[in-house]
Short mmCIF file of C-alpha atoms in Angstrom, two decimals:
data_model
loop_
_atom_site.label_atom_id
_atom_site.label_comp_id
_atom_site.label_asym_id
_atom_site.label_seq_id
_atom_site.Cartn_x
_atom_site.Cartn_y
_atom_site.Cartn_z
CA MET A 1 -12.55 -30.28 -95.66
CA ILE A 2 -9.75 -28.13 -94.26
CA GLU A 3 -7.24 -26.90 -96.84
CA ILE A 4 -3.65 -26.31 -95.76
CA PHE A 5 -1.44 -24.07 -97.88
CA TRP A 6 2.20 -24.82 -97.24
CA GLY A 7 5.67 -24.48 -98.69
CA ARG A 8 8.38 -27.10 -99.07
CA GLY A 9 11.00 -26.75 -96.34
CA SER A 10 9.17 -24.12 -94.30
CA PRO A 11 9.59 -24.97 -90.59
CA TYR A 12 6.36 -23.10 -89.88
CA SER A 13 4.46 -25.21 -92.40
CA TRP A 14 6.05 -28.31 -90.91
CA ARG A 15 4.47 -27.46 -87.54
CA VAL A 16 1.01 -27.54 -89.03
CA GLN A 17 1.64 -30.70 -91.02
CA LEU A 18 2.88 -32.48 -87.88
CA ALA A 19 -0.18 -31.37 -85.93
CA LEU A 20 -2.51 -32.64 -88.64
CA GLU A 21 -0.88 -36.07 -88.64
CA ILE A 22 -0.89 -36.26 -84.83
CA THR A 23 -4.55 -35.27 -84.52
CA GLY A 24 -5.74 -37.23 -87.55
CA ILE A 25 -7.78 -34.31 -88.90
CA PRO A 26 -8.62 -34.86 -92.58
CA TYR A 27 -7.23 -32.13 -94.83
CA ARG A 28 -6.47 -31.22 -98.40
CA SER A 29 -2.83 -30.39 -99.08
CA ARG A 30 -2.16 -27.28 -101.17
CA GLN A 31 1.57 -26.93 -101.80
CA LEU A 32 2.77 -23.50 -102.92
CA HIS A 33 6.11 -22.82 -104.60
CA PHE A 34 8.35 -20.06 -103.35
CA ALA A 35 10.09 -19.63 -106.70
CA GLY A 36 6.91 -18.85 -108.63
CA GLU A 37 4.03 -16.47 -108.16
CA ASP A 38 1.99 -18.78 -105.92
CA LEU A 39 2.37 -16.62 -102.82
CA LYS A 40 1.32 -13.52 -104.74
CA SER A 41 -1.77 -14.95 -106.40
CA ASP A 42 -5.10 -13.28 -105.76
CA GLU A 43 -6.48 -16.53 -104.32
CA PHE A 44 -3.72 -16.88 -101.78
CA LEU A 45 -3.55 -13.21 -100.82
CA ALA A 46 -7.27 -13.41 -100.03
CA ILE A 47 -6.35 -16.12 -97.50
CA ASN A 48 -3.17 -14.49 -96.17
CA PRO A 49 -2.59 -10.91 -97.28
CA ARG A 50 0.97 -11.18 -95.95
CA GLY A 51 1.72 -13.75 -98.65
CA GLN A 52 3.33 -16.28 -96.32
CA VAL A 53 2.81 -19.95 -95.51
CA PRO A 54 1.29 -21.78 -93.75
CA ALA A 55 -2.31 -20.76 -94.10
CA LEU A 56 -5.59 -22.56 -93.55
CA ARG A 57 -8.99 -22.39 -95.19
CA ASP A 58 -11.95 -24.16 -93.57
CA GLY A 59 -15.05 -23.38 -95.58
CA GLY A 60 -15.45 -19.63 -95.38
CA PHE A 61 -12.95 -19.25 -92.52
CA THR A 62 -9.28 -18.48 -93.18
CA LEU A 63 -6.36 -18.33 -90.77
CA TYR A 64 -2.62 -17.81 -90.94
CA GLU A 65 0.35 -17.86 -88.52
CA SER A 66 1.44 -21.36 -87.55
CA ILE A 67 0.80 -21.18 -83.80
CA ALA A 68 -2.68 -19.74 -84.35
CA ILE A 69 -3.39 -22.65 -86.71
CA LEU A 70 -2.20 -25.15 -84.08
CA ALA A 71 -4.63 -23.61 -81.58
CA TYR A 72 -7.47 -23.82 -84.13
CA LEU A 73 -6.74 -27.48 -84.88
CA ASP A 74 -6.66 -28.22 -81.16
CA ALA A 75 -10.06 -26.57 -80.72
CA ILE A 76 -11.74 -28.59 -83.47
CA ARG A 77 -10.09 -31.88 -82.44
CA PRO A 78 -9.53 -31.65 -78.66
CA GLU A 79 -8.07 -35.16 -78.37
CA PRO A 80 -5.17 -35.54 -78.20
CA ALA A 81 -5.06 -32.22 -76.34
CA LEU A 82 -2.06 -30.50 -77.92
CA PHE A 83 -2.39 -27.53 -75.57
CA GLY A 84 -3.06 -29.62 -72.47
CA ASN A 85 -6.02 -29.91 -70.13
CA ALA A 86 -5.09 -28.59 -66.69
CA PRO A 87 -4.41 -24.85 -66.34
CA GLU A 88 -0.84 -25.50 -65.21
CA GLU A 89 -0.17 -27.72 -68.23
CA ARG A 90 -1.65 -25.19 -70.65
CA GLY A 91 0.39 -22.40 -69.12
CA LEU A 92 3.61 -24.40 -69.39
CA ILE A 93 2.96 -25.35 -73.01
CA TRP A 94 2.28 -21.74 -73.97
CA ARG A 95 5.38 -20.56 -72.12
CA LEU A 96 7.56 -23.05 -74.02
CA ILE A 97 6.05 -21.97 -77.33
CA MET A 98 6.60 -18.29 -76.61
CA GLU A 99 10.19 -18.93 -75.51
CA CYS A 100 10.75 -20.59 -78.88
CA VAL A 101 9.18 -17.64 -80.71
CA TYR A 102 11.08 -14.95 -78.80
CA TYR A 103 14.42 -16.56 -78.01
CA LEU A 104 15.06 -19.31 -80.59
CA GLU A 105 13.36 -18.34 -83.84
CA PRO A 106 15.18 -15.01 -84.30
CA HIS A 107 18.51 -16.82 -84.08
CA MET A 108 17.26 -19.57 -86.38
CA THR A 109 16.86 -16.84 -88.99
CA ALA A 110 20.22 -15.22 -88.25
CA PHE A 111 22.21 -18.47 -88.03
CA ALA A 112 20.52 -20.96 -90.34
CA GLY A 113 19.33 -18.30 -92.77
CA THR A 114 22.84 -16.93 -93.16
CA ILE A 115 24.25 -20.36 -93.95
CA ILE A 116 21.48 -21.53 -96.26
CA SER A 117 21.43 -18.29 -98.23
CA GLY A 118 25.19 -18.49 -98.80
CA GLU A 119 26.09 -15.34 -96.86
CA LEU A 120 29.22 -16.80 -95.31
CA PRO A 121 31.94 -15.72 -94.78
CA GLU A 122 30.66 -12.14 -95.00
CA LYS A 123 28.33 -12.59 -92.02
CA THR A 124 30.50 -14.92 -89.97
CA ASP A 125 30.46 -12.75 -86.84
CA GLU A 126 26.66 -12.45 -86.90
CA ALA A 127 26.25 -16.20 -87.42
CA ILE A 128 28.57 -17.02 -84.51
CA ALA A 129 26.77 -14.60 -82.18
CA SER A 130 23.41 -16.18 -83.03
CA ARG A 131 24.79 -19.71 -82.74
CA ARG A 132 25.93 -18.97 -79.20
CA GLN A 133 22.43 -17.84 -78.31
CA VAL A 134 21.02 -20.99 -79.92
CA GLU A 135 23.33 -23.17 -77.84
CA GLN A 136 22.09 -21.49 -74.66
CA GLU A 137 18.49 -22.22 -75.64
CA LEU A 138 19.30 -25.84 -76.53
CA ASP A 139 21.01 -26.21 -73.15
CA ARG A 140 17.69 -25.21 -71.57
CA LEU A 141 15.81 -27.76 -73.66
CA GLU A 142 18.38 -30.41 -72.80
CA VAL A 143 17.70 -29.94 -69.08
CA LEU A 144 13.95 -30.33 -69.63
CA LEU A 145 14.41 -33.44 -71.76
CA GLU A 146 16.74 -35.10 -69.29
CA ARG A 147 13.74 -35.21 -66.93
CA ASN A 148 10.86 -35.92 -69.33
CA ASP A 149 10.18 -37.53 -72.69
CA TYR A 150 8.67 -34.33 -74.08
CA LEU A 151 9.12 -30.62 -73.42
CA ALA A 152 6.05 -30.11 -71.24
CA GLY A 153 6.18 -33.48 -69.50
CA ASN A 154 5.75 -37.08 -70.56
CA ARG A 155 3.07 -36.39 -73.16
CA LEU A 156 3.47 -34.90 -76.62
CA SER A 157 2.15 -31.35 -76.84
CA ALA A 158 1.99 -28.30 -79.09
CA ALA A 159 5.31 -27.22 -77.57
CA ASP A 160 7.06 -30.19 -79.20
CA VAL A 161 5.26 -29.58 -82.48
CA ALA A 162 6.32 -25.92 -82.45
CA VAL A 163 9.93 -26.40 -81.42
CA TYR A 164 10.95 -29.53 -83.37
CA PRO A 165 11.03 -28.00 -86.90
CA VAL A 166 13.03 -25.01 -85.62
CA VAL A 167 15.61 -27.29 -84.01
CA GLN A 168 15.86 -29.38 -87.16
CA LEU A 169 16.51 -26.39 -89.41
CA LEU A 170 19.26 -25.21 -87.06
CA LEU A 171 20.94 -28.62 -86.99
CA ILE A 172 20.67 -29.12 -90.73
CA ALA A 173 22.29 -25.75 -91.36
CA ALA A 174 25.07 -26.58 -88.89
CA ARG A 175 25.88 -29.78 -90.79
CA ARG A 176 26.36 -27.99 -94.11
CA GLU A 177 29.84 -28.27 -95.60
CA ASN A 178 32.37 -25.63 -94.61
CA THR A 179 30.37 -24.34 -91.64
CA GLU A 180 32.66 -25.68 -88.92
CA ALA A 181 34.00 -22.20 -88.14
CA VAL A 182 30.55 -20.95 -87.14
CA SER A 183 28.65 -24.07 -86.02
CA GLY A 184 30.26 -24.72 -82.63
CA ARG A 185 28.53 -27.50 -80.69
CA LEU A 186 25.66 -27.62 -83.19
CA CYS A 187 27.68 -29.53 -85.78
CA ARG A 188 28.04 -32.38 -83.25
CA ALA A 189 24.70 -31.92 -81.56
CA ASP A 190 24.16 -35.64 -81.02
CA ALA A 191 27.17 -35.71 -78.68
CA HIS A 192 26.52 -32.40 -76.96
CA PHE A 193 22.73 -32.67 -76.62
CA PRO A 194 21.93 -36.40 -76.16
CA ALA A 195 18.53 -35.86 -74.54
CA LEU A 196 17.56 -33.56 -77.40
CA LYS A 197 18.64 -36.25 -79.86
CA ALA A 198 16.45 -38.85 -78.11
CA TRP A 199 13.50 -36.42 -78.17
CA CYS A 200 13.94 -35.93 -81.90
CA ARG A 201 13.91 -39.68 -82.42
CA ARG A 202 10.67 -40.01 -80.45
CA ILE A 203 8.99 -37.41 -82.65
CA GLU A 204 10.36 -39.02 -85.81
CA ALA A 205 8.82 -42.34 -84.72
CA LEU A 206 5.30 -40.87 -84.63
CA PRO A 207 2.79 -42.32 -87.12
CA GLY A 208 2.57 -40.09 -90.18
CA PHE A 209 5.85 -38.31 -89.50
CA GLU A 210 7.41 -39.36 -92.81
CA ARG A 211 4.55 -37.75 -94.73
CA THR A 212 5.59 -34.39 -93.27
CA ASN A 213 9.39 -34.67 -93.41
CA PRO A 214 10.84 -32.35 -96.11
CA PRO A 215 12.83 -34.69 -98.41
CA HIS A 216 15.72 -32.23 -98.87
CA TRP A 217 16.07 -31.87 -95.08
CA ARG A 218 16.70 -35.56 -94.48
CA VAL A 219 20.18 -36.54 -93.42
#
């Protein structure tokens, strides 16, 4: 049986957990704790020498990096096809994922990470600059979701699985107390990004979603 090593509250782990529930692949959950030595243990470093979650072990095969794991899960359980079937669909899904990686994730770290780690007000200017970039990316997603139920069309795909946890971490950080000065439109995202809100609700209605939802992220 596949083993998944994950950490509580990691958006990258959440991607893999969502994919497992969507595909119905049986797996053994191996939660690791950031505060302890779990990520530095010899067992885990043999699976991921970078000491980061998520990671996968399937018999003698090991794999890390969340998007690579999504592709592996899609290959062993091709239905539902998370990465699409037609070449055009696959290309679009991969483009959306890479846009998230290159244009949204860095600002997730700079904006949400600054807030969650308690680095305000010292890094207010950096947080505002990243939040503005985030808003531009969410505007792009809003346009897509005004036309379709999901990012790559009217069918759930790996793009949704990859982007959703990133969006949630950004919105949760923006709703923290005393962040109004840096959060801009993100603190009232439901009003400013209604199509994005509806997309989130569709994902949250998926069977098995609640088993993946980090308890301390729920609002």
